[in-house]
Short mmCIF file of C-alpha atoms in Angstrom, two decimals:
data_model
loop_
_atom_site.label_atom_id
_atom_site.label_comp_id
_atom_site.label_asym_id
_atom_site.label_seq_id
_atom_site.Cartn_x
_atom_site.Cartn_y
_atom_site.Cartn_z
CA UNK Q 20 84.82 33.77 72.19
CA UNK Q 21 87.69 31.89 70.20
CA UNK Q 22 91.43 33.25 70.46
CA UNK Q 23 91.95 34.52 67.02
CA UNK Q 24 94.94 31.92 64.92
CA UNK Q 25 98.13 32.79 64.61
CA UNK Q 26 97.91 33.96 61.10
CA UNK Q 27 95.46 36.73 62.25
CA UNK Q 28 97.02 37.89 65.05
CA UNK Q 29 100.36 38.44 63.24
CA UNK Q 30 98.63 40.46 60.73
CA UNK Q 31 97.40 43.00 63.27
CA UNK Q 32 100.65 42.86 65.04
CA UNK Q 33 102.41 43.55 61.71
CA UNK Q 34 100.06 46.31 61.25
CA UNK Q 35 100.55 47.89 64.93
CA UNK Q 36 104.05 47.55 64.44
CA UNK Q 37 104.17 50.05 61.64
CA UNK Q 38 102.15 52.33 63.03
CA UNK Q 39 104.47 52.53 66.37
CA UNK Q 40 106.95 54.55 64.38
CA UNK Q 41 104.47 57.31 64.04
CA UNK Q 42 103.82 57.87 67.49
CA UNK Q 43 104.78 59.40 70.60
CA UNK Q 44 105.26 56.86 73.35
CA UNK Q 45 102.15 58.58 75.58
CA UNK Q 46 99.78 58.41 72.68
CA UNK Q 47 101.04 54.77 71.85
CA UNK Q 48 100.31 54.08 76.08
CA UNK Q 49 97.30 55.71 76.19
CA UNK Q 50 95.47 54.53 72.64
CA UNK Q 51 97.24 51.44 71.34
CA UNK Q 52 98.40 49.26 73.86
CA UNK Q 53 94.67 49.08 75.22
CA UNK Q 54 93.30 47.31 72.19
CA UNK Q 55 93.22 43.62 71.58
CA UNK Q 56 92.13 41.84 68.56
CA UNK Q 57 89.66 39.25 69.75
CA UNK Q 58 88.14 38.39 66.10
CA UNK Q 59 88.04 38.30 62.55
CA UNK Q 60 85.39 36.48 60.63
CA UNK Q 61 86.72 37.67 57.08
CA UNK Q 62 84.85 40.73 56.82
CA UNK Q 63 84.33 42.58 60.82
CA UNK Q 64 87.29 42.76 62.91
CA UNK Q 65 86.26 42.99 66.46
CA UNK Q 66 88.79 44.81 68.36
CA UNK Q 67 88.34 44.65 72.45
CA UNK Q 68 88.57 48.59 74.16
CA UNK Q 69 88.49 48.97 78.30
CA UNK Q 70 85.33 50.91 78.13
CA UNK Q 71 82.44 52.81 75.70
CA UNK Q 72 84.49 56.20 76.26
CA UNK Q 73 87.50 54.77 74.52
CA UNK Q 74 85.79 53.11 71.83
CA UNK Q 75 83.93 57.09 70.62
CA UNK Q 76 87.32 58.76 71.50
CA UNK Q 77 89.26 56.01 69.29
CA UNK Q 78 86.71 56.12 66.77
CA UNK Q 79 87.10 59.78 66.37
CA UNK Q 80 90.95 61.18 67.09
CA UNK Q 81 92.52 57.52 66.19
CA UNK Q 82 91.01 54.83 63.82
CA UNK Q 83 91.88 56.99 60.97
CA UNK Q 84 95.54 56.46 61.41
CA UNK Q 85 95.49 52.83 61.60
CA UNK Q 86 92.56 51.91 59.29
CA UNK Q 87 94.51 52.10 56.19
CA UNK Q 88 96.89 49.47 57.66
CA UNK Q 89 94.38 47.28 58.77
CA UNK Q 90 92.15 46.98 55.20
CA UNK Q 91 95.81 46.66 53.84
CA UNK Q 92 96.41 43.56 56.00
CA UNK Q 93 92.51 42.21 56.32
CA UNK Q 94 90.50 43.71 53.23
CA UNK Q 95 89.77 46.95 51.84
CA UNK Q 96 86.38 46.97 52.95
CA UNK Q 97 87.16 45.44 56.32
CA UNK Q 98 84.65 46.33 59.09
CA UNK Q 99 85.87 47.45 62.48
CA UNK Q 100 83.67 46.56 65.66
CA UNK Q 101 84.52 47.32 69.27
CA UNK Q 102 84.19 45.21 72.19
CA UNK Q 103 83.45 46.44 75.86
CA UNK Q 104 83.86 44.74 78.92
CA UNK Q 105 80.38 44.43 80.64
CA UNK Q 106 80.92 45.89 83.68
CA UNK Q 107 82.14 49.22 81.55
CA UNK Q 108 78.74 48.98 79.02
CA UNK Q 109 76.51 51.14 79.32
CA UNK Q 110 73.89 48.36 79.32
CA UNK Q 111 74.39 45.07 79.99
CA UNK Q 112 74.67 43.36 76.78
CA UNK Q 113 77.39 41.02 76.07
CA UNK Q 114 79.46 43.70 73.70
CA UNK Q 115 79.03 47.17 72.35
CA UNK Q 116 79.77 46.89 69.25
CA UNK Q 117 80.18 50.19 66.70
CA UNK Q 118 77.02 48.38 64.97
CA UNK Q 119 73.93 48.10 66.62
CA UNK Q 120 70.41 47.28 66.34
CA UNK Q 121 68.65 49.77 68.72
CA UNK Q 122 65.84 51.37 66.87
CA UNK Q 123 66.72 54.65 65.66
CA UNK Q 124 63.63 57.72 65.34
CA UNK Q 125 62.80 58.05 61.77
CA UNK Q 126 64.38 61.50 60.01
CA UNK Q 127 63.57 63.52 57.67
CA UNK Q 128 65.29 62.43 54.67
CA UNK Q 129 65.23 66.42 53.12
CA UNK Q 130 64.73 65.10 49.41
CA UNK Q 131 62.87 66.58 46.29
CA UNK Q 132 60.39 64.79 45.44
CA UNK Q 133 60.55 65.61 42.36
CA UNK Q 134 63.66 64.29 41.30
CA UNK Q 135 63.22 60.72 40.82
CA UNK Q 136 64.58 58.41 38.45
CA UNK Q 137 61.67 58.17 35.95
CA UNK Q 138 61.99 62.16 34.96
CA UNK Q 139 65.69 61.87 34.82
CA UNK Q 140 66.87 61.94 30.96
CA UNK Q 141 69.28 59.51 29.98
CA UNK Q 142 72.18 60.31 27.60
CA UNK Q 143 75.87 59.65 26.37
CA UNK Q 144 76.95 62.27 28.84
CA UNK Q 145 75.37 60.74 31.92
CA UNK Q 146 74.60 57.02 31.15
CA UNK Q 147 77.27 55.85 33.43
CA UNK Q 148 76.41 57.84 36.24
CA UNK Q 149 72.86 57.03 35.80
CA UNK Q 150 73.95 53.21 36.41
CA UNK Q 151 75.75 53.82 39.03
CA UNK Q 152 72.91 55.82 40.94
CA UNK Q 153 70.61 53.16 40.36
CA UNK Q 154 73.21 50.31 41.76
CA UNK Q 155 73.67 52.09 44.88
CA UNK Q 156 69.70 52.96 45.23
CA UNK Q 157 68.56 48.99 45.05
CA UNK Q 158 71.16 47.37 46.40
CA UNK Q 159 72.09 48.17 50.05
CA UNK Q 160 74.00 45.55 50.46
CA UNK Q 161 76.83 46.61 47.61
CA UNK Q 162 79.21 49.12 48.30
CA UNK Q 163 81.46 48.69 45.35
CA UNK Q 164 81.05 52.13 44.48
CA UNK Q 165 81.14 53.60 47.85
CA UNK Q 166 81.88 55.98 48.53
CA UNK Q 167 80.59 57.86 45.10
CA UNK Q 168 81.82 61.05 44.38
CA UNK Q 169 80.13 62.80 41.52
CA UNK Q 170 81.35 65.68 39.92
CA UNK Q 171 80.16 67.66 36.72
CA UNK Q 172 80.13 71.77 35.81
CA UNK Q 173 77.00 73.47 37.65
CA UNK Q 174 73.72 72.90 36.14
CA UNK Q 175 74.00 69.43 34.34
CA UNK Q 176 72.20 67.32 36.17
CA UNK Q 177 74.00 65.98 39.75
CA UNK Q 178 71.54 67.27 41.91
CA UNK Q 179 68.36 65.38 40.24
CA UNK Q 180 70.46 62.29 39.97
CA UNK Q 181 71.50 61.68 43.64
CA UNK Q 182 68.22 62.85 44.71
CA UNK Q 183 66.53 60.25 42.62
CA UNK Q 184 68.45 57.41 43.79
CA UNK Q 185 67.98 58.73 47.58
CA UNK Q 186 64.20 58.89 46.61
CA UNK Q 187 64.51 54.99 45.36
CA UNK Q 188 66.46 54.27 48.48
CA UNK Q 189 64.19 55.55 50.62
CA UNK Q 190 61.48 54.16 48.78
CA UNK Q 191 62.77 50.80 49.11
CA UNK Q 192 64.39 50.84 52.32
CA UNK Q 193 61.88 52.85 55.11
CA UNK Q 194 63.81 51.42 57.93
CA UNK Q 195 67.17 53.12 56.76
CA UNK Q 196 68.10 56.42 57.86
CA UNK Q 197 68.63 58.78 54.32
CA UNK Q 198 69.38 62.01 54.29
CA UNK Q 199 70.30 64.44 51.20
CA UNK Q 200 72.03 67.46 52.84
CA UNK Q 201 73.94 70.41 50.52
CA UNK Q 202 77.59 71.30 51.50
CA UNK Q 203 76.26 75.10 52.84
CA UNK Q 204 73.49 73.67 55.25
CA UNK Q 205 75.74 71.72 56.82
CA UNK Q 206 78.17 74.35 57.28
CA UNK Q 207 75.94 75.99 58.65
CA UNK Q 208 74.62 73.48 61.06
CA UNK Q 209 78.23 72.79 62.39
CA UNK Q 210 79.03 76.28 63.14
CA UNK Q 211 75.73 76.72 64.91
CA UNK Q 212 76.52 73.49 66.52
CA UNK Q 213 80.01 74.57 67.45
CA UNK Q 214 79.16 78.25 69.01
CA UNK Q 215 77.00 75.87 71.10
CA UNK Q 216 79.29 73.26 72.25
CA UNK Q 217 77.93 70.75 70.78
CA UNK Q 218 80.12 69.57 68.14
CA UNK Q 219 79.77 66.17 69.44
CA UNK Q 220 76.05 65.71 69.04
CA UNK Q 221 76.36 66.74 65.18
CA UNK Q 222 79.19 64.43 64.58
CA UNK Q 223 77.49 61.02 66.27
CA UNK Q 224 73.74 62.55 64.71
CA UNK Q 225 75.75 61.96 60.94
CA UNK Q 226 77.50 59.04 62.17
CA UNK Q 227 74.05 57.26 62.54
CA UNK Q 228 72.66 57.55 58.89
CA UNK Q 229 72.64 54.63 56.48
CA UNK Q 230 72.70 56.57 53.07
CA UNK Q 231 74.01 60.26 53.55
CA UNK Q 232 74.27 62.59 50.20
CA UNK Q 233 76.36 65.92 50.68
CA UNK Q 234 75.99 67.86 47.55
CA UNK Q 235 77.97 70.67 46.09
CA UNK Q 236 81.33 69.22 48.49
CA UNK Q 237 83.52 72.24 47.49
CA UNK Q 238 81.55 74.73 49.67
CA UNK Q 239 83.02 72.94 53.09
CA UNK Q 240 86.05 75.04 52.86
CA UNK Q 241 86.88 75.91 56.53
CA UNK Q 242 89.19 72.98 58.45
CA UNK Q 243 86.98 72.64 61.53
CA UNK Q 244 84.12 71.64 59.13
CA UNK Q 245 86.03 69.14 57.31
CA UNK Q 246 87.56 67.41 60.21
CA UNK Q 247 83.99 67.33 61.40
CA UNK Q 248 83.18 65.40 57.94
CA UNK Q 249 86.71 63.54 58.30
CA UNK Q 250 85.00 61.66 61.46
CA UNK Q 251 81.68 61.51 60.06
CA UNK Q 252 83.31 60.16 57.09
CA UNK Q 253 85.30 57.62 58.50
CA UNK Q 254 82.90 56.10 60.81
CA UNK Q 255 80.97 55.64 58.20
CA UNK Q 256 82.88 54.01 55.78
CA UNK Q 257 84.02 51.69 58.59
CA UNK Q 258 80.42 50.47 59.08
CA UNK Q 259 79.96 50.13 56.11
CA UNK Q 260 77.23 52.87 55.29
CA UNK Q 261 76.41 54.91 51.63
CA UNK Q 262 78.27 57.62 51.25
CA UNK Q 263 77.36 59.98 48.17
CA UNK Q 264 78.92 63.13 47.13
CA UNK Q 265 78.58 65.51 44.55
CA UNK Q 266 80.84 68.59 43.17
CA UNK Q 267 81.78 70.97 40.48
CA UNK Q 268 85.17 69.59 40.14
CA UNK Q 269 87.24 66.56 40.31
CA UNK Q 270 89.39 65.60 43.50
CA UNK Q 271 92.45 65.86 42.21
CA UNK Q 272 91.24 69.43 41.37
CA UNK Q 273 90.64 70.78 45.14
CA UNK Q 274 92.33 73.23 46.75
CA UNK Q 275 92.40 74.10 50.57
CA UNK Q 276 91.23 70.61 51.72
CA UNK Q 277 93.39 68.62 53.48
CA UNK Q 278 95.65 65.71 52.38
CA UNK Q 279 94.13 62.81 54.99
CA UNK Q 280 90.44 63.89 53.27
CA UNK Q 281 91.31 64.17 50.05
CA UNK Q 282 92.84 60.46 50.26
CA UNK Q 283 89.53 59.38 51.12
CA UNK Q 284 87.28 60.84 48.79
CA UNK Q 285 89.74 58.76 46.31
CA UNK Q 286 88.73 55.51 48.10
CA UNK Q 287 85.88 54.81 46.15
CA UNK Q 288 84.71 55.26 43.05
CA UNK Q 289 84.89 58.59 41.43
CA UNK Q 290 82.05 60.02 38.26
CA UNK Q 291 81.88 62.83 35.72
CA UNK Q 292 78.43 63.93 34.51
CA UNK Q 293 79.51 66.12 31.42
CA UNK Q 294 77.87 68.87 29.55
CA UNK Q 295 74.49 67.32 27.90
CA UNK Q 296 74.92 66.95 23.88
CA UNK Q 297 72.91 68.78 21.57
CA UNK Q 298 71.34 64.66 21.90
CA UNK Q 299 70.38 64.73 24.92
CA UNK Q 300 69.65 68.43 25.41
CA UNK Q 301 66.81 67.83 22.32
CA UNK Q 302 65.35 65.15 24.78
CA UNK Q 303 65.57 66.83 27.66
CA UNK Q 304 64.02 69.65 26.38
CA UNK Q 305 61.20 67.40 24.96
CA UNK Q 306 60.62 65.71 28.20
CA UNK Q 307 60.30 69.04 30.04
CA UNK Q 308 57.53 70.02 27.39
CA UNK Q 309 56.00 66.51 27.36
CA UNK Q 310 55.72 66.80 31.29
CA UNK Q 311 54.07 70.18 31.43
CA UNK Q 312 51.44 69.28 28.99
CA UNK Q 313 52.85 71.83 26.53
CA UNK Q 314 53.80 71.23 22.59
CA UNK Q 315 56.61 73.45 20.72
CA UNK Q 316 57.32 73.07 17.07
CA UNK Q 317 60.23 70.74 16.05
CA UNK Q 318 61.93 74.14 14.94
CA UNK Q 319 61.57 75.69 18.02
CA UNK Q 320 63.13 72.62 19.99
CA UNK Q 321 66.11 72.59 17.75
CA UNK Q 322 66.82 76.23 18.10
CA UNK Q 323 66.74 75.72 22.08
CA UNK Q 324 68.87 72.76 22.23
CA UNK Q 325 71.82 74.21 19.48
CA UNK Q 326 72.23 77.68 21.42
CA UNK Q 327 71.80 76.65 25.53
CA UNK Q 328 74.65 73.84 25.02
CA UNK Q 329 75.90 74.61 29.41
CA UNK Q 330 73.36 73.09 31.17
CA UNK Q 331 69.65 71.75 31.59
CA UNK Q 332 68.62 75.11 34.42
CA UNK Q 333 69.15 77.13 31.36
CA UNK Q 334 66.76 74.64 29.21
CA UNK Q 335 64.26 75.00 31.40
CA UNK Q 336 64.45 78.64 31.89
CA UNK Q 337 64.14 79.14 28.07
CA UNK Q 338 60.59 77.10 28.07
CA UNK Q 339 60.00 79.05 30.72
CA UNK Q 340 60.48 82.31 29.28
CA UNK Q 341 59.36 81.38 25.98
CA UNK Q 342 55.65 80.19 27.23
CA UNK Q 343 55.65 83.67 29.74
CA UNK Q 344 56.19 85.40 26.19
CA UNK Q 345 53.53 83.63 24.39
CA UNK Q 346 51.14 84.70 26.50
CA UNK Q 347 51.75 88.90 25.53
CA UNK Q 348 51.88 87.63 21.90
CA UNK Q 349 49.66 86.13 19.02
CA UNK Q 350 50.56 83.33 21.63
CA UNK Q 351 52.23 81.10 18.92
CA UNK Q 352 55.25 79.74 19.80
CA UNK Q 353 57.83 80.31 16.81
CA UNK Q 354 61.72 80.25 16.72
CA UNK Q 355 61.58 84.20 16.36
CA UNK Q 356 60.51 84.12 19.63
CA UNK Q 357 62.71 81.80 20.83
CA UNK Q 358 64.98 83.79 19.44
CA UNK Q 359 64.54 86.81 21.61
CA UNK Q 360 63.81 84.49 25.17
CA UNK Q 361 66.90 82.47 24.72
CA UNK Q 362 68.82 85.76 23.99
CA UNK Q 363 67.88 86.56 27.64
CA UNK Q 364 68.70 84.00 29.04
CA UNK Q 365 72.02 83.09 27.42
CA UNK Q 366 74.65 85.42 25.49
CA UNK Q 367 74.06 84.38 21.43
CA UNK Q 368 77.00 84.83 19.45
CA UNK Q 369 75.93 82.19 16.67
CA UNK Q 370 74.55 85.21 14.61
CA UNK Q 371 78.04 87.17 15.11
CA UNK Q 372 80.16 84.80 13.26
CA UNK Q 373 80.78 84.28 10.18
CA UNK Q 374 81.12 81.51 7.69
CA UNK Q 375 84.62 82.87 6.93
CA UNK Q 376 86.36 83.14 10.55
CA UNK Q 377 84.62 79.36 11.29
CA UNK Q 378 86.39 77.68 8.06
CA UNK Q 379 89.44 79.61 9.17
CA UNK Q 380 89.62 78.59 12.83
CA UNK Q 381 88.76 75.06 11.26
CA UNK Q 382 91.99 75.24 9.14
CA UNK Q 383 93.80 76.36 11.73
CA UNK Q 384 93.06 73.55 13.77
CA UNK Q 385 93.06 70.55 11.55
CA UNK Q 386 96.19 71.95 10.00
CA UNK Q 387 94.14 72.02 6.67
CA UNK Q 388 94.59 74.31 3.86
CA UNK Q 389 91.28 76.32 2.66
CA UNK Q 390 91.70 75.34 -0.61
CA UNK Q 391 91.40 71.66 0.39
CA UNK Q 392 87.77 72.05 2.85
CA UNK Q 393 86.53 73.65 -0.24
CA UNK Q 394 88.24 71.31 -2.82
CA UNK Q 395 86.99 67.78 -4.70
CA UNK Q 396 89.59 65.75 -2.12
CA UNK Q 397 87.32 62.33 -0.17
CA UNK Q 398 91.13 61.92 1.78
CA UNK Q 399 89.25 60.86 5.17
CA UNK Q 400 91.04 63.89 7.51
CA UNK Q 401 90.01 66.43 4.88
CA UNK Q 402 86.75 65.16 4.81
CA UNK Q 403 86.70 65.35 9.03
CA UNK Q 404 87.52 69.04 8.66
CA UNK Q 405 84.86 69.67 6.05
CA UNK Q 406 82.26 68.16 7.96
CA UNK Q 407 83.35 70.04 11.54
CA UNK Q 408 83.51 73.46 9.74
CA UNK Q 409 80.14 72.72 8.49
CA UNK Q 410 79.15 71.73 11.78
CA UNK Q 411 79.67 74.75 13.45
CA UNK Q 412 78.99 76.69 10.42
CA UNK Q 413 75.19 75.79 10.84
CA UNK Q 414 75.50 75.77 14.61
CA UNK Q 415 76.72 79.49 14.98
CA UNK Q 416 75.53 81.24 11.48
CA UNK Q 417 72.29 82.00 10.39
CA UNK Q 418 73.30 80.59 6.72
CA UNK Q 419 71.33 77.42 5.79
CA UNK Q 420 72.02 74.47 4.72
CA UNK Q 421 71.61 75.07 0.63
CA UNK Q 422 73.69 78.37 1.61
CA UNK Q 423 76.22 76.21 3.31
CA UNK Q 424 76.67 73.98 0.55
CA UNK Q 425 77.36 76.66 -1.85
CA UNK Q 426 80.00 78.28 0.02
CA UNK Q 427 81.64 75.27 0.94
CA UNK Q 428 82.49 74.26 -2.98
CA UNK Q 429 79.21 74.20 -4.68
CA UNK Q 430 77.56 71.04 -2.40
CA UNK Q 431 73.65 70.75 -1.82
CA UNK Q 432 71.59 70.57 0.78
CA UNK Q 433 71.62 67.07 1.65
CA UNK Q 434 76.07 66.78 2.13
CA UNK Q 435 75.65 69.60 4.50
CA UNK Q 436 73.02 67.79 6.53
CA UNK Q 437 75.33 64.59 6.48
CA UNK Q 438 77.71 66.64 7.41
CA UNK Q 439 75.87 67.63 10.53
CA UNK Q 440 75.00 64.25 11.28
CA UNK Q 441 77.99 62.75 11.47
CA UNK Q 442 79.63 64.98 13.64
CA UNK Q 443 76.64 64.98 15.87
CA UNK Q 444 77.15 60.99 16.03
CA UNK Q 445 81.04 61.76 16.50
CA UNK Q 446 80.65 64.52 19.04
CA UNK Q 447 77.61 61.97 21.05
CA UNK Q 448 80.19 59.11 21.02
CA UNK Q 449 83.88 60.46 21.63
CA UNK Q 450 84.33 62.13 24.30
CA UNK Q 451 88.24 63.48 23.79
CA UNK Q 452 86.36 64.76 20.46
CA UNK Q 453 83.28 66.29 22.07
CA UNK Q 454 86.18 68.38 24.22
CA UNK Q 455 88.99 69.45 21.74
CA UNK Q 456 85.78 70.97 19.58
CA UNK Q 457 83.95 72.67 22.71
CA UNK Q 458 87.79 74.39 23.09
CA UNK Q 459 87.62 74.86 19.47
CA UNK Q 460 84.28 76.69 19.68
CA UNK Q 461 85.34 78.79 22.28
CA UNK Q 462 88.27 80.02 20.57
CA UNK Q 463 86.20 81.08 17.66
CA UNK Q 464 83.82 82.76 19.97
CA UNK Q 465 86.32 84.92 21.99
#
């Protein structure tokens, strides 16, 4: 094997140097000094260790603190392979490298069939995580996005999406090792694993999957489990494996996790899947219906998709509940009875508000006069406030739209339904807008 060049070799001097600092002179003895850098090709460093031992013990209590030094100096993605003596091998092969070929038993991947990318509804509110998914799920040898950490409010959609592109990865890949795991299962697993002694096992059993999805992250709370993920997750990330994971909230939004973890869940790249629009809701909701062979009026769809705004469980649970009901009826399916299933389901306040308190709030928040929502005036940011309070006006009253018009200076129909429109368009296509008026609602709702 060639002697690295002089360039290379001062670059992981450099790199040990400033890591010396940080350590006490037995751990330096004992883990540092050992290694030698025998190679760097421009993507794998191969790093020489006095025996197999090392190399797992190294891996797990060490790498961590000097990785970040090393992609600094080499490559943020650099690869880090270890090189044994033969005589310490465990088989005699010319190294043992932290990448190997030896055929791994096939494992249950633990994915929902169900959830693939063909039934998954695409929207405004999840087109970029939809792209992402699918980049990760065909192309196994791009790890631009890795790791992915996903994060949206319960219910809107994460779950489906990383199981589809685990399906598609799976599908395409046999001879890779997936596996879709939630955060509470594999709590579980390490604590039974732990009371057993066999902490070990679990960690190197994780360390040898190619595409590993932990969903709902928050629930690994205690600091034994996430040091057990902190080697999992580093090894890896060093070899250059998928690494998906899902959450209800944003890193920089944790609490109780520690600082070294954190840091890495930041190294890659990091997705919101927001609250579906009344848009996509309408589709998803027709989808659903489509799928089951079912057919609801157009009335009955809108009603749905304007009062179960959280998330796409509850849209589901209202076709649900409104084809159980059916059945007791006449067995038409009408927005009455909608009416009464959603009502179960969700808490309807649209028919406690009024017209008055909504133009108010409006007012109020645009910083509008009444007299001007209500007035002759085409000034664009009177306009906006006409068309929001209408907005909501139809969203959360049972007035309609001829009613609306009237009360809101004499107008027909057909300006109200504009109205609508273009806030719908607005709302589906800003998404600083689509928040300040979900705050906006809520305030008028409390």
């Amino acid at each position: 094997m060639s002697t690295p060049d002089q360039d290379i070799l001062r670059r992981w001097q450099d790199a040990l140097a400033e890591l010396r600092p940080t350590q006490s002179s037995q751990t330096w003895e004992t883990w540092f000094q050992p290694l030698s850098l025998l190679r760097f090709d421009g993507k794998s460093l191969m790093i020489g260790v006095p025996s197999s031992f090392f190399a797992k013990q190294f891996d797990d209590l060490y790498l961590a603190q000097l990785y970040p030094l090393l992609q600094s100096a080499f490559g943020g993605q650099v690869r880090i392979l270890y090189s044994v003596p033969r005589k310490q091998q465990d088989t005699p092969t010319d190294s043992a490298e932290s990448e190997s070929n030896i055929s791994l038993p096939a494992i249950d991947p633990c994915l929902n069939a169900d959830f693939t990318f063909d039934n998954f509804v695409r929207g405004a509110a999840n087109k970029i995580a939809h792209a992402i998914a699918l980049s990760i799920a065909e192309r196994p040898d791009q790890y631009t996005f890795n790791p992915w950490f996903l994060y949206g409010a319960s219910g809107v959609g994460k779950t489906h999406l990383v199981s589809a592109l685990g399906n598609r990865y799976h599908e395409l890949f046999p001879h890779k090792r997936t596996l879709y795991v939630p955060a509470n299962i594999f709590l579980l697993q390490y604590t039974d694993a732990a009371k057993q002694g066999k902490q070990n096992d679990f960690i190197h059993f994780y360390q040898k999957i190619d595409l590993l999805i932990i969903d709902d992250f928050q629930e690994i709370t205690t600091a034994k489990t996430q040091q057990a993920f902190f080697h999992i997750f580093n090894h890896l990330q060093q070899n250059r494996r998928k690494i998906v994971i899902t959450s209800d909230r944003a890193p920089a939004d944790f609490e109780g996790i520690e600082e070294r973890m954190l840091s890495r869940l930041k190294w890659g790249t990091t997705t919101e899947i927001e609250r579906p629009d009344i848009a996509l809701r309408k589709a998803i909701l027709q989808s659903k219906i489509r799928r089951a062979g079912l057919s609801f009026p157009r009335d009955v769809i809108n009603f749905i998709a304007e009062n179960v705004s959280d998330n796409v469980r509850d849209l589901q649970g209202s076709i649900n509940s409104i084809l159980a009901y059916s059945f007791d009826e006449s067995g038409d399916i009408t927005v009455d009875l909608a009416r009464r299933c959603v009502a179960r389901i969700v808490n309807i306040t649209k028919k406690e508000l009024s017209y008055d308190n909504i133009v108010a709030a409006v007012c109020k928040y645009s910083g509008i006069r009444k007299s001007d929502i209500t007035g002759k005036s085409r000034k664009k940011e009177i306009v906006a406030a006409r068309q929001l309070a209408l907005h909501i006006a139809h969203k959360y009253t049972a007035m309609s739209f001829s009613q609306l018009g009237r009360a809101m200076g004499g107008r027909d129909h057909s300006t109200v339904m504009h109205a609508c429109n273009q806030v719908e368009a607005h709302l589906a296509a800003d998404k600083a807008f689509r928040k300040s008026v979900e705050t906006l609602e809520a305030s008028i709702k409390q």
